[in-house]
mmCIF file of C-alpha atoms and ligand atoms in Angstrom:
data_model
loop_
_atom_site.group_PDB
_atom_site.id
_atom_site.type_symbol
_atom_site.label_atom_id
_atom_site.label_comp_id
_atom_site.label_asym_id
_atom_site.label_seq_id
_atom_site.Cartn_x
_atom_site.Cartn_y
_atom_site.Cartn_z
ATOM 1 C CA MET A 1 -139.279 -0.692 5.046
ATOM 2 C CA GLY A 2 -142.332 0.003 1.920
ATOM 3 C CA LEU A 3 -143.753 2.454 -0.042
ATOM 4 C CA ARG A 4 -145.870 5.810 0.882
ATOM 5 C CA SER A 5 -149.267 6.761 -0.756
ATOM 6 C CA ILE A 6 -149.225 7.179 -4.657
ATOM 7 C CA LYS A 7 -151.126 10.819 -4.158
ATOM 8 C CA GLU A 8 -148.064 12.016 -3.776
ATOM 9 C CA ILE A 9 -147.255 11.804 -7.061
ATOM 10 C CA PHE A 10 -150.166 13.194 -8.440
ATOM 11 C CA ILE A 11 -150.457 16.569 -6.759
ATOM 12 C CA THR A 12 -153.146 19.885 -7.948
ATOM 13 C CA GLY A 13 -150.986 22.525 -7.766
ATOM 14 C CA HIS A 14 -149.738 25.699 -9.797
ATOM 15 C CA GLY A 15 -146.492 25.608 -11.920
ATOM 16 C CA PRO A 16 -144.199 25.318 -13.176
ATOM 17 C CA SER A 17 -142.114 23.750 -10.685
ATOM 18 C CA SER A 18 -143.153 20.772 -8.169
ATOM 19 C CA SER A 19 -139.518 21.679 -6.646
ATOM 20 C CA HIS A 20 -138.736 24.904 -7.017
ATOM 21 C CA THR A 21 -142.524 26.379 -6.046
ATOM 22 C CA MET A 22 -144.864 23.586 -4.685
ATOM 23 C CA GLY A 23 -141.462 22.356 -2.421
ATOM 24 C CA PRO A 24 -140.715 26.032 -0.978
ATOM 25 C CA HIS A 25 -144.548 27.391 -1.116
ATOM 26 C CA PHE A 26 -145.247 24.207 1.386
ATOM 27 C CA ALA A 27 -142.020 24.822 3.209
ATOM 28 C CA CYS A 28 -143.299 28.225 4.046
ATOM 29 C CA GLN A 29 -146.694 26.966 5.412
ATOM 30 C CA TYR A 30 -144.398 24.501 7.626
ATOM 31 C CA ILE A 31 -142.667 27.430 8.539
ATOM 32 C CA LEU A 32 -145.449 29.453 9.315
ATOM 33 C CA LYS A 33 -147.628 26.596 11.531
ATOM 34 C CA LYS A 34 -144.492 25.785 13.569
ATOM 35 C CA TYR A 35 -143.634 29.700 14.875
ATOM 36 C CA LYS A 36 -145.813 31.865 16.822
ATOM 37 C CA ASP A 37 -145.491 35.472 16.872
ATOM 38 C CA ILE A 38 -143.203 35.738 13.872
ATOM 39 C CA LYS A 39 -141.050 39.264 13.124
ATOM 40 C CA ASN A 40 -139.214 38.766 10.339
ATOM 41 C CA ILE A 41 -138.603 35.735 7.950
ATOM 42 C CA THR A 42 -135.742 35.396 5.947
ATOM 43 C CA VAL A 43 -134.865 32.771 3.768
ATOM 44 C CA THR A 44 -131.800 31.698 1.655
ATOM 45 C CA LEU A 45 -131.929 29.620 -1.439
ATOM 46 C CA TYR A 46 -128.794 27.213 -2.610
ATOM 47 C CA GLY A 47 -127.735 24.662 -5.046
ATOM 48 C CA SER A 48 -130.359 24.866 -8.011
ATOM 49 C CA LEU A 49 -132.781 26.534 -6.099
ATOM 50 C CA ALA A 50 -130.392 29.905 -6.079
ATOM 51 C CA LEU A 51 -129.514 29.330 -10.010
ATOM 52 C CA THR A 52 -132.593 28.435 -11.540
ATOM 53 C CA GLY A 53 -134.955 29.842 -8.805
ATOM 54 C CA LYS A 54 -136.033 33.191 -10.576
ATOM 55 C CA GLY A 55 -136.718 31.655 -14.296
ATOM 56 C CA HIS A 56 -138.645 29.128 -11.906
ATOM 57 C CA LEU A 57 -140.392 31.878 -9.922
ATOM 58 C CA THR A 58 -139.276 30.352 -6.555
ATOM 59 C CA ASP A 59 -138.889 34.553 -5.101
ATOM 60 C CA HIS A 60 -141.746 34.661 -6.582
ATOM 61 C CA ILE A 61 -143.777 31.695 -4.511
ATOM 62 C CA ILE A 62 -142.036 32.947 -1.061
ATOM 63 C CA ASP A 63 -143.217 36.196 -1.472
ATOM 64 C CA LEU A 64 -146.640 35.006 -1.798
ATOM 65 C CA SER A 65 -146.703 32.576 0.846
ATOM 66 C CA LEU A 66 -145.340 34.960 3.034
ATOM 67 C CA LYS A 67 -146.559 37.956 2.297
ATOM 68 C CA ASP A 68 -148.213 39.000 5.334
ATOM 69 C CA TYR A 69 -144.823 38.680 7.119
ATOM 70 C CA PRO A 70 -141.782 40.812 6.510
ATOM 71 C CA HIS A 71 -139.029 38.223 4.766
ATOM 72 C CA GLU A 72 -136.611 38.473 2.618
ATOM 73 C CA VAL A 73 -135.860 36.143 -0.014
ATOM 74 C CA LYS A 74 -131.205 35.121 -0.671
ATOM 75 C CA PHE A 75 -129.687 33.720 -3.318
ATOM 76 C CA ASP A 76 -126.329 31.778 -2.308
ATOM 77 C CA TYR A 77 -124.796 30.868 -5.611
ATOM 78 C CA LYS A 78 -121.391 29.701 -4.079
ATOM 79 C CA THR A 79 -122.310 27.557 -1.076
ATOM 80 C CA VAL A 80 -122.413 23.382 -2.087
ATOM 81 C CA THR A 81 -125.154 21.915 0.609
ATOM 82 C CA GLU A 82 -125.830 18.249 0.546
ATOM 83 C CA HIS A 83 -128.790 18.240 -1.488
ATOM 84 C CA PRO A 84 -129.502 21.217 -4.471
ATOM 85 C CA ASN A 85 -132.735 22.127 -3.484
ATOM 86 C CA THR A 86 -132.127 23.348 -0.256
ATOM 87 C CA MET A 87 -133.306 26.555 1.621
ATOM 88 C CA THR A 88 -132.291 28.075 4.762
ATOM 89 C CA PHE A 89 -135.118 29.567 6.957
ATOM 90 C CA GLU A 90 -134.113 32.029 9.806
ATOM 91 C CA VAL A 91 -136.621 33.286 11.531
ATOM 92 C CA THR A 92 -137.055 36.079 14.243
ATOM 93 C CA THR A 93 -139.887 35.576 16.892
ATOM 94 C CA SER A 94 -140.450 37.010 20.098
ATOM 95 C CA LYS A 95 -138.703 34.033 21.378
ATOM 96 C CA GLY A 96 -135.507 34.504 19.416
ATOM 97 C CA VAL A 97 -134.144 33.311 16.172
ATOM 98 C CA PHE A 98 -134.445 29.863 14.986
ATOM 99 C CA SER A 99 -132.564 28.525 11.822
ATOM 100 C CA GLU A 100 -134.296 25.748 9.555
ATOM 101 C CA ASN A 101 -132.868 24.116 6.611
ATOM 102 C CA VAL A 102 -135.487 22.062 4.506
ATOM 103 C CA ILE A 103 -134.925 20.458 1.609
ATOM 104 C CA SER A 104 -137.293 20.229 -1.264
ATOM 105 C CA ILE A 105 -137.042 16.783 -2.666
ATOM 106 C CA GLY A 106 -139.093 16.304 -5.651
ATOM 107 C CA GLY A 107 -142.830 16.322 -6.762
ATOM 108 C CA GLY A 108 -143.765 18.941 -4.277
ATOM 109 C CA SER A 109 -142.347 16.879 -1.186
ATOM 110 C CA ILE A 110 -140.763 17.979 1.411
ATOM 111 C CA ILE A 111 -138.463 17.337 4.289
ATOM 112 C CA THR A 112 -136.186 18.892 6.957
ATOM 113 C CA VAL A 113 -132.444 18.433 7.090
ATOM 114 C CA ASP A 114 -132.667 16.028 9.954
ATOM 115 C CA ASN A 115 -135.338 13.766 8.517
ATOM 116 C CA LEU A 116 -138.008 14.490 11.206
ATOM 117 C CA LEU A 117 -140.563 16.259 8.576
ATOM 118 C CA ASP A 118 -141.808 14.608 5.176
ATOM 119 C CA THR A 119 -145.328 15.965 4.516
ATOM 120 C CA LYS A 120 -146.442 12.333 4.209
ATOM 121 C CA ILE A 121 -144.156 9.663 5.545
ATOM 122 C CA LYS A 122 -146.681 7.325 6.003
ATOM 123 C CA GLU A 123 -145.599 3.896 4.112
ATOM 124 C CA ILE A 124 -149.038 1.910 3.601
ATOM 125 C CA TYR A 125 -147.407 -0.574 0.649
ATOM 126 C CA PRO A 126 -145.705 -3.466 2.486
ATOM 127 C CA HIS A 127 -143.349 -4.060 -0.670
ATOM 128 C CA ARG A 128 -141.001 -1.460 -1.750
ATOM 129 C CA TYR A 129 -139.569 -2.877 -4.805
ATOM 130 C CA MET A 130 -141.254 -3.943 -7.777
ATOM 131 C CA LYS A 131 -140.104 -7.348 -8.281
ATOM 132 C CA ASN A 132 -141.783 -7.827 -4.625
ATOM 133 C CA ILE A 133 -144.932 -6.342 -5.869
ATOM 134 C CA MET A 134 -144.596 -8.226 -9.265
ATOM 135 C CA ASP A 135 -143.749 -11.410 -7.031
ATOM 136 C CA TYR A 136 -146.987 -10.775 -4.978
ATOM 137 C CA CYS A 137 -149.561 -10.018 -7.297
ATOM 138 C CA LEU A 138 -148.466 -12.994 -9.568
ATOM 139 C CA SER A 139 -148.379 -15.561 -6.739
ATOM 140 C CA ASN A 140 -151.782 -13.966 -5.073
ATOM 141 C CA ASP A 141 -153.350 -13.784 -9.098
ATOM 142 C CA ILE A 142 -153.874 -10.234 -8.535
ATOM 143 C CA SER A 143 -153.674 -7.148 -10.578
ATOM 144 C CA LEU A 144 -151.365 -4.715 -10.145
ATOM 145 C CA TYR A 145 -154.386 -1.879 -10.169
ATOM 146 C CA GLN A 146 -156.135 -4.552 -7.805
ATOM 147 C CA TYR A 147 -152.988 -4.245 -5.249
ATOM 148 C CA VAL A 148 -153.492 -0.738 -5.349
ATOM 149 C CA ALA A 149 -156.943 -0.271 -4.566
ATOM 150 C CA ASP A 150 -156.112 -3.033 -1.698
ATOM 151 C CA HIS A 151 -153.619 -1.127 -0.224
ATOM 152 C CA GLU A 152 -154.852 2.741 -0.391
ATOM 153 C CA ASP A 153 -157.821 4.561 1.229
ATOM 154 C CA LYS A 154 -161.006 3.865 -0.045
ATOM 155 C CA ASP A 155 -161.414 7.474 -1.288
ATOM 156 C CA THR A 156 -158.373 7.113 -3.635
ATOM 157 C CA TYR A 157 -160.907 6.075 -6.585
ATOM 158 C CA ASP A 158 -162.150 9.619 -6.054
ATOM 159 C CA TYR A 159 -158.854 11.557 -5.586
ATOM 160 C CA PHE A 160 -157.550 10.328 -8.967
ATOM 161 C CA LYS A 161 -161.459 10.869 -10.352
ATOM 162 C CA LYS A 162 -160.617 14.692 -9.756
ATOM 163 C CA VAL A 163 -156.888 14.405 -10.913
ATOM 164 C CA LEU A 164 -158.299 13.311 -14.248
ATOM 165 C CA LYS A 165 -160.499 16.043 -14.200
ATOM 166 C CA VAL A 166 -158.084 19.049 -13.428
ATOM 167 C CA MET A 167 -155.740 17.267 -16.124
ATOM 168 C CA ASP A 168 -158.736 16.968 -18.927
ATOM 169 C CA ASP A 169 -158.744 21.040 -17.787
ATOM 170 C CA ALA A 170 -155.559 21.650 -18.279
ATOM 171 C CA VAL A 171 -155.613 20.540 -21.765
ATOM 172 C CA GLU A 172 -158.692 22.437 -22.534
ATOM 173 C CA ARG A 173 -156.911 26.008 -21.215
ATOM 174 C CA GLY A 174 -154.087 25.101 -22.904
ATOM 175 C CA LEU A 175 -155.884 25.019 -25.944
ATOM 176 C CA LYS A 176 -156.885 27.782 -26.042
ATOM 177 C CA ALA A 177 -154.556 30.236 -25.071
ATOM 178 C CA ASP A 178 -152.179 31.905 -27.279
ATOM 179 C CA GLY A 179 -149.700 35.016 -26.648
ATOM 180 C CA TYR A 180 -146.648 34.312 -24.830
ATOM 181 C CA LEU A 181 -144.959 32.229 -21.967
ATOM 182 C CA PRO A 182 -143.800 34.244 -19.065
ATOM 183 C CA GLY A 183 -140.168 35.480 -18.657
ATOM 184 C CA SER A 184 -137.267 36.540 -21.209
ATOM 185 C CA LEU A 185 -137.451 33.863 -23.559
ATOM 186 C CA LYS A 186 -140.388 35.270 -25.602
ATOM 187 C CA VAL A 187 -141.531 31.771 -26.221
ATOM 188 C CA LYS A 188 -144.698 31.364 -28.052
ATOM 189 C CA ARG A 189 -147.905 29.414 -27.125
ATOM 190 C CA LYS A 190 -148.153 26.906 -29.837
ATOM 191 C CA ALA A 191 -150.586 24.168 -28.499
ATOM 192 C CA LYS A 192 -153.448 26.327 -30.171
ATOM 193 C CA ALA A 193 -152.007 27.048 -33.220
ATOM 194 C CA MET A 194 -150.588 23.621 -33.446
ATOM 195 C CA HIS A 195 -154.313 22.086 -33.027
ATOM 196 C CA GLU A 196 -155.068 24.404 -35.935
ATOM 197 C CA ASN A 197 -152.954 23.440 -38.156
ATOM 198 C CA MET A 198 -153.257 19.418 -37.797
ATOM 199 C CA GLU A 199 -155.642 19.366 -40.124
ATOM 200 C CA HIS A 200 -154.027 21.271 -42.933
ATOM 201 C CA THR A 201 -151.011 18.391 -42.549
ATOM 202 C CA THR A 202 -151.288 15.252 -45.026
ATOM 203 C CA LEU A 203 -151.152 13.256 -41.966
ATOM 204 C CA GLY A 204 -154.513 14.396 -41.129
ATOM 205 C CA GLU A 205 -156.467 14.920 -37.691
ATOM 206 C CA ASN A 206 -156.675 11.724 -36.667
ATOM 207 C CA ASP A 207 -152.455 11.332 -36.669
ATOM 208 C CA VAL A 208 -151.794 9.515 -32.674
ATOM 209 C CA ALA A 209 -148.893 11.503 -32.558
ATOM 210 C CA MET A 210 -149.607 14.701 -33.643
ATOM 211 C CA ASN A 211 -153.026 14.766 -31.093
ATOM 212 C CA VAL A 212 -150.657 13.709 -28.609
ATOM 213 C CA ALA A 213 -147.910 16.622 -28.678
ATOM 214 C CA ILE A 214 -150.704 18.663 -28.664
ATOM 215 C CA ALA A 215 -152.555 17.455 -25.569
ATOM 216 C CA SER A 216 -148.773 17.596 -23.873
ATOM 217 C CA PHE A 217 -147.725 20.725 -24.970
ATOM 218 C CA ALA A 218 -151.414 22.417 -23.836
ATOM 219 C CA VAL A 219 -150.618 21.304 -20.082
ATOM 220 C CA ALA A 220 -146.621 21.639 -20.153
ATOM 221 C CA GLU A 221 -147.862 25.294 -21.342
ATOM 222 C CA GLU A 222 -150.319 25.748 -18.523
ATOM 223 C CA ASN A 223 -147.129 24.571 -16.234
ATOM 224 C CA ALA A 224 -145.105 26.782 -18.059
ATOM 225 C CA SER A 225 -147.667 29.737 -17.034
ATOM 226 C CA GLY A 226 -147.888 29.369 -13.600
ATOM 227 C CA GLY A 227 -151.779 27.057 -14.091
ATOM 228 C CA ILE A 228 -152.968 24.625 -12.315
ATOM 229 C CA ILE A 229 -152.042 21.492 -13.266
ATOM 230 C CA VAL A 230 -150.913 18.165 -11.578
ATOM 231 C CA THR A 231 -147.715 16.636 -10.843
ATOM 232 C CA ALA A 232 -146.881 13.557 -12.878
ATOM 233 C CA PRO A 233 -144.892 12.984 -11.138
ATOM 234 C CA THR A 234 -143.054 16.299 -11.454
ATOM 235 C CA CYS A 235 -144.407 19.821 -12.717
ATOM 236 C CA GLY A 236 -141.946 20.054 -15.561
ATOM 237 C CA SER A 237 -143.205 16.450 -16.909
ATOM 238 C CA ALA A 238 -146.878 17.374 -15.897
ATOM 239 C CA GLY A 239 -147.654 17.349 -19.365
ATOM 240 C CA VAL A 240 -146.142 13.731 -20.177
ATOM 241 C CA ILE A 241 -149.389 11.676 -18.825
ATOM 242 C CA PRO A 242 -152.254 14.065 -20.284
ATOM 243 C CA GLY A 243 -150.612 13.289 -24.048
ATOM 244 C CA CYS A 244 -150.518 9.219 -22.965
ATOM 245 C CA ILE A 245 -154.543 9.937 -21.636
ATOM 246 C CA LYS A 246 -155.231 11.494 -25.219
ATOM 247 C CA TYR A 247 -154.088 8.418 -26.910
ATOM 248 C CA LEU A 248 -156.250 6.102 -24.291
ATOM 249 C CA ARG A 249 -159.169 8.245 -25.550
ATOM 250 C CA MET A 250 -158.397 7.772 -29.328
ATOM 251 C CA LYS A 251 -158.666 4.280 -28.681
ATOM 252 C CA GLY A 252 -161.956 4.326 -26.938
ATOM 253 C CA VAL A 253 -160.593 3.414 -24.089
ATOM 254 C CA SER A 254 -163.426 4.588 -20.809
ATOM 255 C CA ASP A 255 -162.656 6.981 -17.989
ATOM 256 C CA GLU A 256 -163.177 4.155 -15.523
ATOM 257 C CA ASN A 257 -160.112 2.159 -16.802
ATOM 258 C CA ILE A 258 -158.017 6.165 -17.303
ATOM 259 C CA ILE A 259 -158.891 6.541 -13.709
ATOM 260 C CA LYS A 260 -157.306 2.810 -12.481
ATOM 261 C CA GLY A 261 -154.280 3.116 -15.322
ATOM 262 C CA LEU A 262 -153.624 6.273 -13.447
ATOM 263 C CA MET A 263 -153.339 4.446 -9.963
ATOM 264 C CA VAL A 264 -151.072 2.333 -11.547
ATOM 265 C CA ALA A 265 -148.749 5.154 -12.762
ATOM 266 C CA GLY A 266 -148.888 5.961 -9.488
ATOM 267 C CA LEU A 267 -147.288 3.024 -8.297
ATOM 268 C CA PHE A 268 -144.157 3.494 -10.886
ATOM 269 C CA GLY A 269 -143.937 6.823 -9.794
ATOM 270 C CA ILE A 270 -143.480 5.843 -6.103
ATOM 271 C CA VAL A 271 -141.148 2.852 -6.587
ATOM 272 C CA CYS A 272 -138.959 5.882 -8.638
ATOM 273 C CA LYS A 273 -139.288 8.366 -5.925
ATOM 274 C CA MET A 274 -138.621 6.345 -2.743
ATOM 275 C CA ASN A 275 -136.003 4.006 -4.634
ATOM 276 C CA ALA A 276 -134.243 7.412 -6.704
ATOM 277 C CA SER A 277 -135.285 10.346 -6.831
ATOM 278 C CA VAL A 278 -138.359 12.174 -8.874
ATOM 279 C CA SER A 279 -136.438 15.103 -9.188
ATOM 280 C CA GLY A 280 -134.344 17.018 -11.951
ATOM 281 C CA ALA A 281 -131.734 19.084 -9.980
ATOM 282 C CA GLU A 282 -130.901 15.659 -7.864
ATOM 283 C CA CYS A 283 -130.837 12.947 -10.347
ATOM 284 C CA GLY A 284 -131.040 14.873 -14.492
ATOM 285 C CA CYS A 285 -134.520 15.058 -16.269
ATOM 286 C CA GLN A 286 -134.220 11.057 -16.268
ATOM 287 C CA ALA A 287 -136.190 11.319 -12.756
ATOM 288 C CA GLU A 288 -138.691 13.419 -14.262
ATOM 289 C CA ILE A 289 -139.447 12.653 -17.752
ATOM 290 C CA GLY A 290 -137.695 9.808 -17.340
ATOM 291 C CA VAL A 291 -140.194 8.669 -14.732
ATOM 292 C CA ALA A 292 -143.478 10.023 -16.151
ATOM 293 C CA CYS A 293 -142.609 8.738 -19.591
ATOM 294 C CA SER A 294 -142.215 5.182 -17.624
ATOM 295 C CA MET A 295 -145.151 5.942 -15.533
ATOM 296 C CA GLY A 296 -147.288 6.293 -19.002
ATOM 297 C CA ALA A 297 -146.387 3.690 -20.178
ATOM 298 C CA ALA A 298 -147.846 1.292 -17.211
ATOM 299 C CA MET A 299 -151.064 3.473 -17.289
ATOM 300 C CA ILE A 300 -150.931 3.007 -21.552
ATOM 301 C CA ALA A 301 -150.179 -1.091 -21.017
ATOM 302 C CA HIS A 302 -152.882 -1.115 -18.320
ATOM 303 C CA CYS A 303 -155.319 0.341 -20.118
ATOM 304 C CA PHE A 304 -155.061 -2.002 -23.342
ATOM 305 C CA GLY A 305 -155.583 -4.501 -20.644
ATOM 306 C CA LYS A 306 -151.956 -6.314 -20.871
ATOM 307 C CA ASN A 307 -150.755 -8.792 -18.308
ATOM 308 C CA THR A 308 -148.616 -7.681 -15.125
ATOM 309 C CA ILE A 309 -145.945 -8.870 -16.613
ATOM 310 C CA ASP A 310 -146.089 -6.433 -19.849
ATOM 311 C CA ILE A 311 -147.242 -4.159 -17.673
ATOM 312 C CA VAL A 312 -143.741 -3.630 -16.195
ATOM 313 C CA GLN A 313 -141.876 -4.380 -19.057
ATOM 314 C CA SER A 314 -143.127 -1.360 -20.895
ATOM 315 C CA ALA A 315 -142.129 0.512 -17.958
ATOM 316 C CA GLU A 316 -139.069 -0.437 -17.624
ATOM 317 C CA ILE A 317 -138.327 -0.102 -21.157
ATOM 318 C CA ALA A 318 -139.793 3.096 -21.378
ATOM 319 C CA LEU A 319 -137.325 4.378 -18.173
ATOM 320 C CA GLU A 320 -133.977 2.757 -19.442
ATOM 321 C CA HIS A 321 -134.302 4.487 -22.383
ATOM 322 C CA SER A 322 -134.449 7.338 -20.752
ATOM 323 C CA LEU A 323 -131.487 7.367 -19.016
ATOM 324 C CA GLY A 324 -128.979 9.543 -18.431
ATOM 325 C CA LEU A 325 -131.483 12.406 -19.852
ATOM 326 C CA THR A 326 -129.880 15.689 -18.500
ATOM 327 C CA CYS A 327 -132.134 18.813 -17.553
ATOM 328 C CA ASP A 328 -130.905 21.893 -18.790
ATOM 329 C CA PRO A 329 -133.448 24.524 -18.687
ATOM 330 C CA VAL A 330 -132.630 27.395 -20.439
ATOM 331 C CA ASP A 331 -132.658 30.719 -18.474
ATOM 332 C CA GLY A 332 -133.714 28.902 -15.551
ATOM 333 C CA TYR A 333 -137.653 28.564 -17.158
ATOM 334 C CA VAL A 334 -139.510 25.278 -17.441
ATOM 335 C CA GLN A 335 -140.186 25.935 -21.023
ATOM 336 C CA ILE A 336 -137.057 24.647 -23.310
ATOM 337 C CA PRO A 337 -136.557 21.879 -23.396
ATOM 338 C CA CYS A 338 -139.365 20.649 -21.157
ATOM 339 C CA ILE A 339 -142.347 21.418 -23.488
ATOM 340 C CA GLU A 340 -141.465 19.556 -26.485
ATOM 341 C CA ARG A 341 -139.472 17.083 -24.636
ATOM 342 C CA CYS A 342 -143.291 16.337 -22.276
ATOM 343 C CA ALA A 343 -144.739 15.399 -26.254
ATOM 344 C CA LEU A 344 -141.748 13.690 -26.803
ATOM 345 C CA PHE A 345 -141.942 11.122 -24.048
ATOM 346 C CA ALA A 346 -145.483 10.663 -24.273
ATOM 347 C CA ILE A 347 -145.243 9.012 -27.861
ATOM 348 C CA LYS A 348 -142.088 7.287 -26.341
ATOM 349 C CA ALA A 349 -144.458 5.790 -23.354
ATOM 350 C CA ILE A 350 -146.976 4.548 -26.200
ATOM 351 C CA ASN A 351 -144.093 2.877 -27.956
ATOM 352 C CA ALA A 352 -142.410 1.497 -25.042
ATOM 353 C CA VAL A 353 -145.782 -0.377 -24.211
ATOM 354 C CA LYS A 354 -145.495 -1.712 -28.177
ATOM 355 C CA LEU A 355 -142.636 -2.994 -27.873
ATOM 356 C CA ALA A 356 -142.724 -4.666 -24.487
ATOM 357 C CA VAL A 357 -145.867 -6.775 -25.760
ATOM 358 C CA ILE A 358 -144.247 -8.223 -28.628
ATOM 359 C CA ILE A 359 -140.834 -8.793 -26.843
ATOM 360 C CA PRO A 360 -140.976 -12.497 -25.535
ATOM 361 C CA ASP A 361 -141.487 -12.564 -21.521
ATOM 362 C CA ASP A 362 -138.883 -15.305 -21.052
ATOM 363 C CA ASP A 363 -135.869 -12.998 -22.482
ATOM 364 C CA ILE A 364 -136.177 -10.090 -20.064
ATOM 365 C CA HIS A 365 -132.720 -9.108 -18.863
ATOM 366 C CA VAL A 366 -133.577 -5.427 -17.327
ATOM 367 C CA SER A 367 -135.807 -5.608 -14.705
ATOM 368 C CA TYR A 368 -137.723 -2.687 -13.248
ATOM 369 C CA ASP A 369 -135.646 -2.203 -10.545
ATOM 370 C CA ASP A 370 -132.300 -2.491 -12.518
ATOM 371 C CA SER A 371 -133.377 0.431 -14.304
ATOM 372 C CA VAL A 372 -134.579 2.689 -11.299
ATOM 373 C CA LYS A 373 -131.436 2.083 -9.085
ATOM 374 C CA THR A 374 -129.282 2.699 -12.673
ATOM 375 C CA MET A 375 -131.291 6.268 -12.804
ATOM 376 C CA TYR A 376 -129.728 6.920 -9.186
ATOM 377 C CA LYS A 377 -126.918 6.046 -9.646
ATOM 378 C CA THR A 378 -126.186 7.722 -13.751
ATOM 379 C CA GLY A 379 -128.479 11.004 -11.458
ATOM 380 C CA LEU A 380 -125.849 11.165 -8.467
ATOM 381 C CA ASP A 381 -122.974 10.168 -10.881
ATOM 382 C CA MET A 382 -124.127 13.490 -13.754
ATOM 383 C CA ASN A 383 -122.030 16.334 -13.959
ATOM 384 C CA PRO A 384 -123.971 19.264 -11.600
ATOM 385 C CA ASN A 385 -123.977 21.642 -14.757
ATOM 386 C CA TYR A 386 -126.872 19.182 -16.340
ATOM 387 C CA LYS A 387 -129.051 19.148 -13.226
ATOM 388 C CA GLU A 388 -131.096 22.608 -12.980
ATOM 389 C CA THR A 389 -128.417 24.676 -12.449
ATOM 390 C CA SER A 390 -129.017 26.650 -16.504
ATOM 391 C CA LEU A 391 -124.956 26.027 -16.316
ATOM 392 C CA GLY A 392 -124.326 23.753 -19.101
ATOM 393 C CA GLY A 393 -126.033 21.572 -22.061
ATOM 394 C CA LEU A 394 -128.686 24.038 -24.347
ATOM 395 C CA ALA A 395 -129.142 26.582 -21.500
ATOM 396 C CA GLU A 396 -125.314 27.400 -22.234
ATOM 397 C CA THR A 397 -125.571 27.062 -25.681
ATOM 398 C CA LEU A 398 -128.270 29.543 -26.136
ATOM 399 C CA ALA A 399 -126.803 31.944 -23.671
ATOM 400 C CA ASN A 400 -123.598 31.901 -26.018
ATOM 401 C CA GLU A 401 -125.922 32.941 -28.852
ATOM 402 C CA GLU A 402 -126.976 35.909 -27.292
HETATM 403 S S1 LIG B 1 -134.888 19.373 -18.382
HETATM 404 FE FE1 LIG B 1 -136.838 17.871 -17.282
HETATM 405 S S2 LIG B 1 -136.066 18.008 -15.710
HETATM 406 FE FE2 LIG B 1 -135.257 19.785 -16.382
HETATM 407 S S3 LIG B 1 -136.661 21.814 -15.658
HETATM 408 FE FE3 LIG B 1 -137.325 20.581 -17.986
HETATM 409 S S4 LIG B 1 -138.920 18.908 -17.361
HETATM 410 FE FE4 LIG B 1 -137.626 19.477 -15.278
#
């Protein structure tokens, strides 16, 4: 079994959550396409979809998606489903009542419980693990970018050109906006103020970490406001890659090279998604921001012309040192800790590359696949309170302070 297209890692849409808004939206579209003469639809949300659905605007997006049909959204907080992001559609048509379970598996992708549906099921790569991909590239003397370009459709470069434009637009909008993010937390939008404050600091306006952080904040705040962003690999982690792009631009890297770097990043994202998870509800934030950090490191290493071993090692270091990262969005909103976390992990991606290029290549003990496998196992073992339920961590601490 090989890998699917990297395009499913980078999906343009409205925030704030790929699994809690994009996935349910695609699920509604699937139901509306499949059933004719619909009289009524009841959608029941389970697990993380129920526990953090209000903060993630899940009910709102379902209302919008089903606005032309009588419908109801129910939250079932008690029933435990095999996958935490499960929803049941009960569809009444002129032919009877039909029930269908759909799972939002992260990054906007959905499957049915019996796996009959996956919006982008086609596997286009012959390899599934990074070791096999590396071996193939090294023995055929091709770069990771070339490997991706050889297997994806011819329109892929243009697809990623648009991805870069959407990311740039999100940064621009985020830097202009002020006021408060939606929801009960009353979190102020900060990217604009941070940008204005930067020149007054002793570090100066060319400080890399501050510039990277501001770009990440701008996009993460756009996401939290329901603005248009690109999943990379999810909505909650959408600020990481734009932060890394800011760094590349500061270093004079061309847009053409950045677009190719995004394609390389996608390869690492799809390896994680297909061999582990990119869902915070399934595996914690290591699967979202940890994977984004790993993708960002791969992109930066590619753009600096590093060899295949260094690119993979950069991505590995970034993922390895994100292991165990929990998901606890305060009050169910993709705001605290998500926004600051995007910024810090963009900076971490840069540092992972710096570390990888000075560590000798002949003494590597942990492979990328080892880290992916560990991330998945750690995620499955993680206490559910730390997997997008807002029942533990900061969410619990702050709730108890009120
Ligand atoms: S803590 Fe991480 S995984 Fe959880 S909602 Fe925020 S960004 Fe997503």
